[in-house]
């Protein structure tokens, strides 16, 4: 069986979340760097992800897209890495909860804010997040209550939640709060996070150098 692990990405995309997850998993993988608007829209890649977006992974015959789904898949595909609570553990609930909270309500709220979409008070019940303030307050309670979002050890949920918070605070789409900053700082020094950042930073620098030539 061909179980090669292939990672499709761009260094300035949500692929950085998956890169970190792959480095935490510690299994060999091959990277395919794609470009926005060109190779991402090529017939070969559209056969992998018809959306023409990254990230995606191919593991043998299995293709997974969407960063949150990829993190969950990799944690289960490589259980020896210890990146998911056991299926019957009471921690499985918060593990799923906070990954999908950030993939759903948080991302929708932040995106709408960035686009200048104002939800009228009488329509807030129609959107999953209600208000951006409520979403940020809820997430603050999650990351302030314990060292990690799904118990007392690091999991794939921290890869996803930590990445969303770090990226949002860096670009000003998520307000900086002490609880967020403490949580992100706890994660930033992990060897896998450092390696992943260095790899993608180098790829981004190389791409920029090629553009400048």
mmCIF file of C-alpha atoms in Angstrom:
data_model
loop_
_atom_site.group_PDB
_atom_site.id
_atom_site.type_symbol
_atom_site.label_atom_id
_atom_site.label_comp_id
_atom_site.label_asym_id
_atom_site.label_seq_id
_atom_site.Cartn_x
_atom_site.Cartn_y
_atom_site.Cartn_z
ATOM 1 C CA UNK A 1 0.000 0.000 0.000
ATOM 2 C CA UNK A 2 1.291 3.438 -0.902
ATOM 3 C CA UNK A 3 0.988 5.448 2.311
ATOM 4 C CA UNK A 4 3.069 8.441 1.210
ATOM 5 C CA UNK A 5 2.050 11.634 2.989
ATOM 6 C CA UNK A 6 1.908 14.635 0.643
ATOM 7 C CA UNK A 7 1.287 18.174 1.867
ATOM 8 C CA UNK A 8 -0.044 20.825 -0.531
ATOM 9 C CA UNK A 9 0.520 24.351 0.693
ATOM 10 C CA UNK A 10 1.732 27.901 0.267
ATOM 11 C CA UNK A 11 3.943 29.458 2.967
ATOM 12 C CA UNK A 12 1.588 32.426 3.420
ATOM 13 C CA UNK A 13 -1.633 30.509 3.877
ATOM 14 C CA UNK A 14 -3.509 28.416 6.427
ATOM 15 C CA UNK A 15 -1.065 25.731 5.374
ATOM 16 C CA UNK A 16 1.159 27.034 8.166
ATOM 17 C CA UNK A 17 -1.277 25.453 10.633
ATOM 18 C CA UNK A 18 -0.918 22.072 8.962
ATOM 19 C CA UNK A 19 2.863 22.409 8.678
ATOM 20 C CA UNK A 20 3.024 22.792 12.453
ATOM 21 C CA UNK A 21 0.743 19.784 12.895
ATOM 22 C CA UNK A 22 2.892 17.681 10.567
ATOM 23 C CA UNK A 23 6.013 18.620 12.495
ATOM 24 C CA UNK A 24 4.268 17.611 15.742
ATOM 25 C CA UNK A 25 3.293 14.265 14.186
ATOM 26 C CA UNK A 26 6.910 13.624 13.240
ATOM 27 C CA UNK A 27 6.265 11.403 10.214
ATOM 28 C CA UNK A 28 8.005 11.876 6.858
ATOM 29 C CA UNK A 29 6.038 13.961 4.373
ATOM 30 C CA UNK A 30 6.577 15.535 0.980
ATOM 31 C CA UNK A 31 5.675 19.169 0.370
ATOM 32 C CA UNK A 32 4.124 20.487 -2.828
ATOM 33 C CA UNK A 33 4.222 24.295 -2.844
ATOM 34 C CA UNK A 34 1.503 25.817 -5.007
ATOM 35 C CA UNK A 35 0.963 29.387 -6.156
ATOM 36 C CA UNK A 36 -2.226 31.401 -5.787
ATOM 37 C CA UNK A 37 -4.198 31.734 -9.002
ATOM 38 C CA UNK A 38 -1.916 29.515 -11.085
ATOM 39 C CA UNK A 39 -0.865 26.051 -9.912
ATOM 40 C CA UNK A 40 -3.637 26.037 -7.279
ATOM 41 C CA UNK A 41 -6.103 26.236 -10.164
ATOM 42 C CA UNK A 42 -4.355 23.673 -12.356
ATOM 43 C CA UNK A 43 -6.240 20.532 -13.416
ATOM 44 C CA UNK A 44 -3.835 18.364 -11.432
ATOM 45 C CA UNK A 45 -4.481 20.178 -8.182
ATOM 46 C CA UNK A 46 -8.206 20.649 -8.785
ATOM 47 C CA UNK A 47 -8.361 16.841 -8.875
ATOM 48 C CA UNK A 48 -7.073 16.961 -5.284
ATOM 49 C CA UNK A 49 -9.158 19.913 -4.095
ATOM 50 C CA UNK A 50 -11.834 21.214 -6.490
ATOM 51 C CA UNK A 51 -11.901 24.450 -4.459
ATOM 52 C CA UNK A 52 -8.414 25.237 -5.719
ATOM 53 C CA UNK A 53 -7.270 26.205 -2.237
ATOM 54 C CA UNK A 54 -4.635 25.041 0.215
ATOM 55 C CA UNK A 55 -3.904 23.320 2.504
ATOM 56 C CA UNK A 56 -4.610 19.729 1.594
ATOM 57 C CA UNK A 57 -2.957 16.431 2.391
ATOM 58 C CA UNK A 58 -2.939 13.139 0.546
ATOM 59 C CA UNK A 59 -2.152 10.099 2.655
ATOM 60 C CA UNK A 60 -2.052 7.076 0.414
ATOM 61 C CA UNK A 61 -5.457 7.142 -1.291
ATOM 62 C CA UNK A 62 -7.038 9.449 1.274
ATOM 63 C CA UNK A 63 -7.360 13.179 0.560
ATOM 64 C CA UNK A 64 -8.252 15.634 3.312
ATOM 65 C CA UNK A 65 -8.804 19.376 2.925
ATOM 66 C CA UNK A 66 -9.650 22.125 5.469
ATOM 67 C CA UNK A 67 -7.030 22.822 8.116
ATOM 68 C CA UNK A 68 -9.176 21.767 11.075
ATOM 69 C CA UNK A 69 -10.119 18.472 9.418
ATOM 70 C CA UNK A 70 -6.492 17.812 8.502
ATOM 71 C CA UNK A 71 -5.371 18.333 12.091
ATOM 72 C CA UNK A 72 -8.003 15.906 13.359
ATOM 73 C CA UNK A 73 -7.168 13.366 10.651
ATOM 74 C CA UNK A 74 -3.434 13.429 11.316
ATOM 75 C CA UNK A 75 -3.936 13.067 15.059
ATOM 76 C CA UNK A 76 -5.991 9.913 14.494
ATOM 77 C CA UNK A 77 -3.868 8.544 11.645
ATOM 78 C CA UNK A 78 -0.715 8.733 13.774
ATOM 79 C CA UNK A 79 -1.857 7.972 17.341
ATOM 80 C CA UNK A 80 1.672 7.376 18.614
ATOM 81 C CA UNK A 81 2.220 11.138 18.478
ATOM 82 C CA UNK A 82 -0.310 11.515 21.307
ATOM 83 C CA UNK A 83 -2.052 14.517 19.766
ATOM 84 C CA UNK A 84 -5.641 13.491 20.500
ATOM 85 C CA UNK A 85 -7.384 12.406 23.701
ATOM 86 C CA UNK A 86 -8.489 8.748 23.634
ATOM 87 C CA UNK A 87 -11.889 8.313 21.938
ATOM 88 C CA UNK A 88 -13.670 7.461 25.189
ATOM 89 C CA UNK A 89 -11.954 10.175 27.223
ATOM 90 C CA UNK A 90 -14.026 12.982 28.706
ATOM 91 C CA UNK A 91 -11.490 15.323 27.100
ATOM 92 C CA UNK A 92 -12.634 14.329 23.625
ATOM 93 C CA UNK A 93 -15.547 16.758 23.978
ATOM 94 C CA UNK A 94 -13.512 19.937 24.558
ATOM 95 C CA UNK A 95 -11.002 18.718 21.971
ATOM 96 C CA UNK A 96 -13.685 18.726 19.261
ATOM 97 C CA UNK A 97 -15.485 21.720 20.715
ATOM 98 C CA UNK A 98 -12.666 24.244 20.542
ATOM 99 C CA UNK A 99 -11.291 23.156 17.173
ATOM 100 C CA UNK A 100 -14.702 23.608 15.588
ATOM 101 C CA UNK A 101 -15.450 26.748 17.579
ATOM 102 C CA UNK A 102 -12.420 28.376 15.952
ATOM 103 C CA UNK A 103 -13.112 26.882 12.517
ATOM 104 C CA UNK A 104 -16.750 27.999 12.673
ATOM 105 C CA UNK A 105 -17.892 30.908 14.870
ATOM 106 C CA UNK A 106 -14.471 32.526 15.324
ATOM 107 C CA UNK A 107 -13.461 32.476 11.662
ATOM 108 C CA UNK A 108 -16.887 33.668 10.522
ATOM 109 C CA UNK A 109 -16.949 36.502 13.053
ATOM 110 C CA UNK A 110 -13.429 37.656 12.232
ATOM 111 C CA UNK A 111 -14.011 37.438 8.476
ATOM 112 C CA UNK A 112 -17.225 39.438 8.663
ATOM 113 C CA UNK A 113 -15.481 42.094 10.728
ATOM 114 C CA UNK A 114 -12.638 42.320 8.187
ATOM 115 C CA UNK A 115 -15.153 42.675 5.355
ATOM 116 C CA UNK A 116 -17.114 45.335 7.188
ATOM 117 C CA UNK A 117 -20.211 43.150 7.509
ATOM 118 C CA UNK A 118 -22.352 44.493 10.344
ATOM 119 C CA UNK A 119 -24.971 42.102 11.687
ATOM 120 C CA UNK A 120 -28.028 44.052 12.950
ATOM 121 C CA UNK A 121 -28.940 43.261 16.544
ATOM 122 C CA UNK A 122 -32.250 41.755 15.504
ATOM 123 C CA UNK A 123 -30.448 39.366 13.097
ATOM 124 C CA UNK A 124 -27.695 38.137 15.416
ATOM 125 C CA UNK A 125 -29.631 34.953 16.081
ATOM 126 C CA UNK A 126 -29.241 34.039 12.401
ATOM 127 C CA UNK A 127 -25.444 33.791 12.535
ATOM 128 C CA UNK A 128 -23.637 31.064 14.410
ATOM 129 C CA UNK A 129 -21.394 33.423 16.320
ATOM 130 C CA UNK A 130 -23.969 35.961 17.425
ATOM 131 C CA UNK A 131 -21.465 38.779 17.951
ATOM 132 C CA UNK A 132 -17.716 39.041 17.643
ATOM 133 C CA UNK A 133 -17.491 40.208 21.259
ATOM 134 C CA UNK A 134 -19.345 37.132 22.531
ATOM 135 C CA UNK A 135 -17.106 34.875 20.439
ATOM 136 C CA UNK A 136 -13.904 36.439 21.746
ATOM 137 C CA UNK A 137 -15.139 36.390 25.339
ATOM 138 C CA UNK A 138 -16.032 32.711 25.078
ATOM 139 C CA UNK A 139 -12.656 31.781 23.628
ATOM 140 C CA UNK A 140 -10.918 33.808 26.319
ATOM 141 C CA UNK A 141 -12.591 31.659 28.985
ATOM 142 C CA UNK A 142 -11.351 28.530 27.202
ATOM 143 C CA UNK A 143 -7.689 29.509 27.005
ATOM 144 C CA UNK A 144 -7.550 31.179 30.421
ATOM 145 C CA UNK A 145 -8.985 28.235 32.307
ATOM 146 C CA UNK A 146 -6.129 25.765 31.821
ATOM 147 C CA UNK A 147 -2.746 25.426 30.195
ATOM 148 C CA UNK A 148 -4.236 23.744 27.117
ATOM 149 C CA UNK A 149 -7.752 23.855 25.654
ATOM 150 C CA UNK A 150 -8.459 20.134 25.996
ATOM 151 C CA UNK A 151 -7.074 19.229 29.389
ATOM 152 C CA UNK A 152 -3.623 19.231 30.888
ATOM 153 C CA UNK A 153 -1.663 18.175 27.801
ATOM 154 C CA UNK A 154 -1.006 19.515 24.336
ATOM 155 C CA UNK A 155 -3.222 18.247 21.505
ATOM 156 C CA UNK A 156 -4.099 19.024 17.905
ATOM 157 C CA UNK A 157 -6.713 21.414 19.288
ATOM 158 C CA UNK A 158 -3.902 23.636 20.538
ATOM 159 C CA UNK A 159 -2.264 23.600 17.111
ATOM 160 C CA UNK A 160 -5.456 24.893 15.531
ATOM 161 C CA UNK A 161 -6.659 27.265 18.247
ATOM 162 C CA UNK A 162 -3.175 28.615 18.909
ATOM 163 C CA UNK A 163 -2.561 29.217 15.211
ATOM 164 C CA UNK A 164 -5.821 31.088 14.761
ATOM 165 C CA UNK A 165 -5.120 33.324 17.740
ATOM 166 C CA UNK A 166 -1.481 33.966 16.829
ATOM 167 C CA UNK A 167 -2.327 34.802 13.223
ATOM 168 C CA UNK A 168 -5.284 36.985 14.175
ATOM 169 C CA UNK A 169 -3.362 38.990 16.766
ATOM 170 C CA UNK A 170 -0.426 39.425 14.396
ATOM 171 C CA UNK A 171 -2.609 40.928 11.675
ATOM 172 C CA UNK A 172 -4.948 42.824 13.980
ATOM 173 C CA UNK A 173 -8.092 40.857 13.160
ATOM 174 C CA UNK A 174 -8.261 39.550 16.741
ATOM 175 C CA UNK A 175 -7.709 41.953 19.605
ATOM 176 C CA UNK A 176 -4.787 41.232 21.883
ATOM 177 C CA UNK A 177 -5.871 40.059 25.308
ATOM 178 C CA UNK A 178 -3.540 38.920 28.101
ATOM 179 C CA UNK A 179 -5.095 35.443 28.223
ATOM 180 C CA UNK A 180 -4.617 35.027 24.465
ATOM 181 C CA UNK A 181 -1.029 36.236 24.593
ATOM 182 C CA UNK A 182 -0.119 33.946 27.488
ATOM 183 C CA UNK A 183 -1.654 30.961 25.736
ATOM 184 C CA UNK A 184 0.074 31.636 22.415
ATOM 185 C CA UNK A 185 3.404 32.246 24.159
ATOM 186 C CA UNK A 186 3.168 28.844 25.859
ATOM 187 C CA UNK A 187 2.838 27.180 22.471
ATOM 188 C CA UNK A 188 5.284 29.244 20.425
ATOM 189 C CA UNK A 189 8.399 27.672 21.895
ATOM 190 C CA UNK A 190 7.468 24.095 21.069
ATOM 191 C CA UNK A 191 10.243 22.613 18.899
ATOM 192 C CA UNK A 192 7.775 21.537 16.221
ATOM 193 C CA UNK A 193 6.249 25.021 16.079
ATOM 194 C CA UNK A 194 9.684 26.593 15.735
ATOM 195 C CA UNK A 195 10.711 24.154 12.980
ATOM 196 C CA UNK A 196 7.484 24.682 11.082
ATOM 197 C CA UNK A 197 7.827 28.455 11.234
ATOM 198 C CA UNK A 198 11.411 28.329 10.026
ATOM 199 C CA UNK A 199 10.504 26.097 7.078
ATOM 200 C CA UNK A 200 7.649 28.309 5.921
ATOM 201 C CA UNK A 201 9.544 31.543 6.542
ATOM 202 C CA UNK A 202 12.372 30.249 4.375
ATOM 203 C CA UNK A 203 9.947 29.234 1.625
ATOM 204 C CA UNK A 204 8.293 32.663 1.767
ATOM 205 C CA UNK A 205 11.658 34.425 1.600
ATOM 206 C CA UNK A 206 12.718 32.302 -1.390
ATOM 207 C CA UNK A 207 9.473 33.080 -3.195
ATOM 208 C CA UNK A 208 9.930 36.798 -2.613
ATOM 209 C CA UNK A 209 13.529 36.646 -3.841
ATOM 210 C CA UNK A 210 12.366 34.929 -7.025
ATOM 211 C CA UNK A 211 9.755 37.672 -7.568
ATOM 212 C CA UNK A 212 12.388 40.379 -7.107
ATOM 213 C CA UNK A 213 14.777 38.824 -9.641
#
